[in-house]
Short mmCIF file of C-alpha atoms in Angstrom, two decimals:
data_model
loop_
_atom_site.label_atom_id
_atom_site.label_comp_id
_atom_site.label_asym_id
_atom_site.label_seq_id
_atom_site.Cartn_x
_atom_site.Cartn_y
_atom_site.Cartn_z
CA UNK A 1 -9.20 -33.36 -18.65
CA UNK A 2 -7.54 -32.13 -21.84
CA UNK A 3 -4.08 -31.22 -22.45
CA UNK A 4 -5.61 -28.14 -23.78
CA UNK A 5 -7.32 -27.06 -20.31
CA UNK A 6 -4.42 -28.23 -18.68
CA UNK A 7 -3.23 -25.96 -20.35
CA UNK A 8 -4.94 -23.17 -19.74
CA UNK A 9 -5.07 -24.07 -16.24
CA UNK A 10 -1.36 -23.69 -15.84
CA UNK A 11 -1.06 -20.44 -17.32
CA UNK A 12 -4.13 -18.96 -15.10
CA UNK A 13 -1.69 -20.60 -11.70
CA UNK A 14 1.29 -18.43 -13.31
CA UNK A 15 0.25 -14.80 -11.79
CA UNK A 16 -0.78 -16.30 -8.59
CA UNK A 17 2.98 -17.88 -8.49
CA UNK A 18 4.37 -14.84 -9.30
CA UNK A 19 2.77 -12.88 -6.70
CA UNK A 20 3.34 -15.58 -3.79
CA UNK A 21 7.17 -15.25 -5.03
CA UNK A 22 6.86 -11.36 -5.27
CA UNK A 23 5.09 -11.58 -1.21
CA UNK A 24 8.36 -13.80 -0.44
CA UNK A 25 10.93 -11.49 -1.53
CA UNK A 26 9.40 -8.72 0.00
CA UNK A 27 9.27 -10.27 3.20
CA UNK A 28 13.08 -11.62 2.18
CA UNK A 29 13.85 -7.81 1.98
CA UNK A 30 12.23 -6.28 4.69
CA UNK A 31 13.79 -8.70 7.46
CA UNK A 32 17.09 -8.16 5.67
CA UNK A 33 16.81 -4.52 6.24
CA UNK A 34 16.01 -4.97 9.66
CA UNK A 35 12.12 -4.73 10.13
CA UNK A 36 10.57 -6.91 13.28
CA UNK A 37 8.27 -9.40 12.14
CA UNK A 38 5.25 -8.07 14.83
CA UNK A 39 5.36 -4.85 17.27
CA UNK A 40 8.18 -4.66 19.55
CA UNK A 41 4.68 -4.43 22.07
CA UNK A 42 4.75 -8.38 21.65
CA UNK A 43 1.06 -8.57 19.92
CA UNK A 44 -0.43 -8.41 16.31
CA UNK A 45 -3.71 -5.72 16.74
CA UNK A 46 -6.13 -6.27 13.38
CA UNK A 47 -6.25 -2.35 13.90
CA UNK A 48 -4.45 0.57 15.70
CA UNK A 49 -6.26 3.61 15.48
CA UNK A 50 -3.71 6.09 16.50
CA UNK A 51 -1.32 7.68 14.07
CA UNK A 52 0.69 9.31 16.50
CA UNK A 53 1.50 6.36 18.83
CA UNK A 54 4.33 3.53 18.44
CA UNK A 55 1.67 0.89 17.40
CA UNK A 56 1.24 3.55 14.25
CA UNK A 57 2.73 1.15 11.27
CA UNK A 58 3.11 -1.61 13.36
CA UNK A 59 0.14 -4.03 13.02
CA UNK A 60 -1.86 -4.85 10.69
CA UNK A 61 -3.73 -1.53 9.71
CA UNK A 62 -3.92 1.68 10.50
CA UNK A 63 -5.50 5.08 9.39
CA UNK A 64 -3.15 4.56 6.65
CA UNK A 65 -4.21 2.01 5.24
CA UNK A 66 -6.81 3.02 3.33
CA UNK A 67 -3.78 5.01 1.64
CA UNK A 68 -3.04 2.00 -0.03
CA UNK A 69 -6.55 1.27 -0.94
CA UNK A 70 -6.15 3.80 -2.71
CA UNK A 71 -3.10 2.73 -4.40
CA UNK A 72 -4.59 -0.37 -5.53
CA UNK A 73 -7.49 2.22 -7.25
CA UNK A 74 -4.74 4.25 -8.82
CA UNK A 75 -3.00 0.78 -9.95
CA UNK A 76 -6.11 -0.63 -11.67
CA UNK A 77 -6.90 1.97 -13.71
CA UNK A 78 -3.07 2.81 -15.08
CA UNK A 79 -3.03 -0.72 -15.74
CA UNK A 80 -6.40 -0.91 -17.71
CA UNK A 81 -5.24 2.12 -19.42
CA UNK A 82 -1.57 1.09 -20.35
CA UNK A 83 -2.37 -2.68 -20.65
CA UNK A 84 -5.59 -3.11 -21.41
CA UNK A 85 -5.33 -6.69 -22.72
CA UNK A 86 -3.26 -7.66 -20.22
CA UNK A 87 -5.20 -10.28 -18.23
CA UNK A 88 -6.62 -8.90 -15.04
CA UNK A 89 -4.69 -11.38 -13.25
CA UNK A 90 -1.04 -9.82 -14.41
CA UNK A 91 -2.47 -6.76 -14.14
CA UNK A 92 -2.97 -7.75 -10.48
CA UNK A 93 0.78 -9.66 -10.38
CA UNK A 94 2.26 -6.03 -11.27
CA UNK A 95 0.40 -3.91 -9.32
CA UNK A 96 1.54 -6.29 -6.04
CA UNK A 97 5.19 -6.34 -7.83
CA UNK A 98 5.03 -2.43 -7.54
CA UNK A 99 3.23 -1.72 -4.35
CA UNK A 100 5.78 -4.73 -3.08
CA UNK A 101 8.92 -2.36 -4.08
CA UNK A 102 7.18 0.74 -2.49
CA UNK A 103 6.91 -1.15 1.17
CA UNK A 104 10.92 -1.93 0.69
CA UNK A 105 11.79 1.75 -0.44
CA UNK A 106 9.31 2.90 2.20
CA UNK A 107 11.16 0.94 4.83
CA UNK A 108 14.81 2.11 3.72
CA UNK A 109 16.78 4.24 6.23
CA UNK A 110 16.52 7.19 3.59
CA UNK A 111 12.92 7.15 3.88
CA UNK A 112 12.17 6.54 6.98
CA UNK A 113 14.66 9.65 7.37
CA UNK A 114 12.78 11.55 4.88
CA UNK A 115 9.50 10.98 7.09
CA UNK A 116 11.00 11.93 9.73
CA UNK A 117 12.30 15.54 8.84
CA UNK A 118 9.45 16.57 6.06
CA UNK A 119 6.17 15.06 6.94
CA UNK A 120 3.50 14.41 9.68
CA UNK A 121 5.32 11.19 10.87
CA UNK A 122 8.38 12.92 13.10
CA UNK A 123 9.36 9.65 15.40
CA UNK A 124 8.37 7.07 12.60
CA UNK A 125 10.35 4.05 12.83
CA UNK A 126 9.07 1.86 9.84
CA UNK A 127 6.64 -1.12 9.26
CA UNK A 128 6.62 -4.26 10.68
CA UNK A 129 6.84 -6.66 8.08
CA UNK A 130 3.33 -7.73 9.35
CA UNK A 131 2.18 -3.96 8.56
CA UNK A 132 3.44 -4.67 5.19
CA UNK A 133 2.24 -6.87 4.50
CA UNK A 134 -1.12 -5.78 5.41
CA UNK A 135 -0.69 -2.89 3.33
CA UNK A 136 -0.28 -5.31 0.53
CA UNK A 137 -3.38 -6.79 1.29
CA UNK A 138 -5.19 -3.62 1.34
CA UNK A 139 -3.65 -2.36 -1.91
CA UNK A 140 -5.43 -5.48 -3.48
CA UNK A 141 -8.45 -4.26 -1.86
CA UNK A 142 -8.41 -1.38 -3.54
CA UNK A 143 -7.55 -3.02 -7.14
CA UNK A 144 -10.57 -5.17 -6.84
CA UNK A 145 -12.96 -2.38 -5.39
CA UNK A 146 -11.84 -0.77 -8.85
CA UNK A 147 -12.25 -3.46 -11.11
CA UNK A 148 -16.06 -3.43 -9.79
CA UNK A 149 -16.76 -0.06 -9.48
CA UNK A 150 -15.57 1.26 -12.43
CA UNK A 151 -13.78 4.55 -13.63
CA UNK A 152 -16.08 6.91 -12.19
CA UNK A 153 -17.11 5.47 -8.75
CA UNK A 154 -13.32 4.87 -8.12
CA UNK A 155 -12.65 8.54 -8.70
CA UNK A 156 -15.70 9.40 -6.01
CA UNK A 157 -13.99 6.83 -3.23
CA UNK A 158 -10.72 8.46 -4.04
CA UNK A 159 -12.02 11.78 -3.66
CA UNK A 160 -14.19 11.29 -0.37
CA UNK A 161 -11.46 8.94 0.98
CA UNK A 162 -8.52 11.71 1.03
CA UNK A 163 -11.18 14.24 2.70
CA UNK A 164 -12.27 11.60 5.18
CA UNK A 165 -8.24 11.06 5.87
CA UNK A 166 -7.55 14.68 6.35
CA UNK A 167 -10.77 15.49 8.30
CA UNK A 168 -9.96 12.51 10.29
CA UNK A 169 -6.19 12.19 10.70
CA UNK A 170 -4.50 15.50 9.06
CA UNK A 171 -3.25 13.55 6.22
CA UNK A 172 -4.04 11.65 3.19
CA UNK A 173 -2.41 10.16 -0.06
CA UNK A 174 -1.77 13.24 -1.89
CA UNK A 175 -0.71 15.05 1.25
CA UNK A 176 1.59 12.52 2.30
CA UNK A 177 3.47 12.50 -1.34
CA UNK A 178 3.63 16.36 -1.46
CA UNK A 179 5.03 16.49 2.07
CA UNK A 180 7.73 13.83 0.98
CA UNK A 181 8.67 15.42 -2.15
CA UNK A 182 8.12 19.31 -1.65
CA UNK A 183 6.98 19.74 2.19
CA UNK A 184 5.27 22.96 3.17
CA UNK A 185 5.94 24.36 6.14
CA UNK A 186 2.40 25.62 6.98
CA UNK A 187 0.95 22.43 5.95
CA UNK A 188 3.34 20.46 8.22
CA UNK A 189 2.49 23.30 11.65
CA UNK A 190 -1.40 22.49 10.59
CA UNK A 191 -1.03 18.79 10.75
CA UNK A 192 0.62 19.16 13.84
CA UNK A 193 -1.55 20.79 15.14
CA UNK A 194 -4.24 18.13 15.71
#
């Protein structure tokens, strides 16, 4: 092998380094702000289907998580947009950097707080870190399911998605942001409702 493709080689293992660190500190950070590793149930479910029970946030998905399938579809295309030559694989390293910082601010007492009084979630007590984590996982779902589909498919899974998330569960992406930032009263007494 070449020094050249050695190279190469070593700057394509850079991203991937840089998102295994990024993964680290996160999970650094969330056990330093007091998040359980698993469910205080004792198990690790691969799904829990129930937003209004305690395993809610607690495994490894949830309804929810296809909320941050759709983050990783909002990620990929500001990326492409801002940083176009950026190499998909940064693109990928910063998108995990910034969904990364959104699970620690998620998962700070403010927040969890601010769930508590303005949205859907009233007893919500955090993630797990393995919850997370997961939603990492999905979030990079979502970036790749946009690399491949393209601008305009995205926007269709986006679209249906959210309805699918309010038919199914009363809430959805953009419901869950406008709750946290502005919440309506007679949007919060409708998702209580079912």
């Amino acid at each position: 092998m070449t020094s050249m493709a050695l190279s190469t080689q070593r700057r394509q293992l850079w991203p991937w380094l840089v998102i295994a660190l990024v993964l680290a500190m996160t999970v650094v950070a969330l056990h330093y702000q007091g998040r359980l590793w698993i469910c205080s149930c004792g198990r690790v479910d691969l799904w829990a289907g129930n937003t209004k029970s305690s395993d809610n946030s607690q495994h490894l998905s949830d309804p929810y998580s296809f909320t941050h399938v759709l983050h990783g579809l909002l990620f990929y295309g500001a990326l492409a947009w801002a940083v176009p030559r950026l190499p998909v694989t940064w693109r990928l390293a910063a998108a995990v950097a910034v969904e990364a910082l959104w699970e620690v601010v998620e998962n700070s007492a403010f927040i969890i707080q601010r769930y508590r009084e303005a949205t859907l979630a009233l007893g919500y007590q955090g993630d797990t870190i393995v919850n997370s984590l997961g939603d990492i996982v999905w979030m990079v779902a979502g970036f790749w399911l946009a690399r491949r589909l393209g601008f305009r498919r995205s926007a269709a899974l986006f679209i249906a998605t959210e309805v699918i998330l309010v038919l199914w569960i009363r809430d959805s992406l953009i419901l869950n942001i406008v709750m946290l930032l502005a919440p309506i009263r007679a949007l919060k007494a409708w998702q209580m409702g079912g």
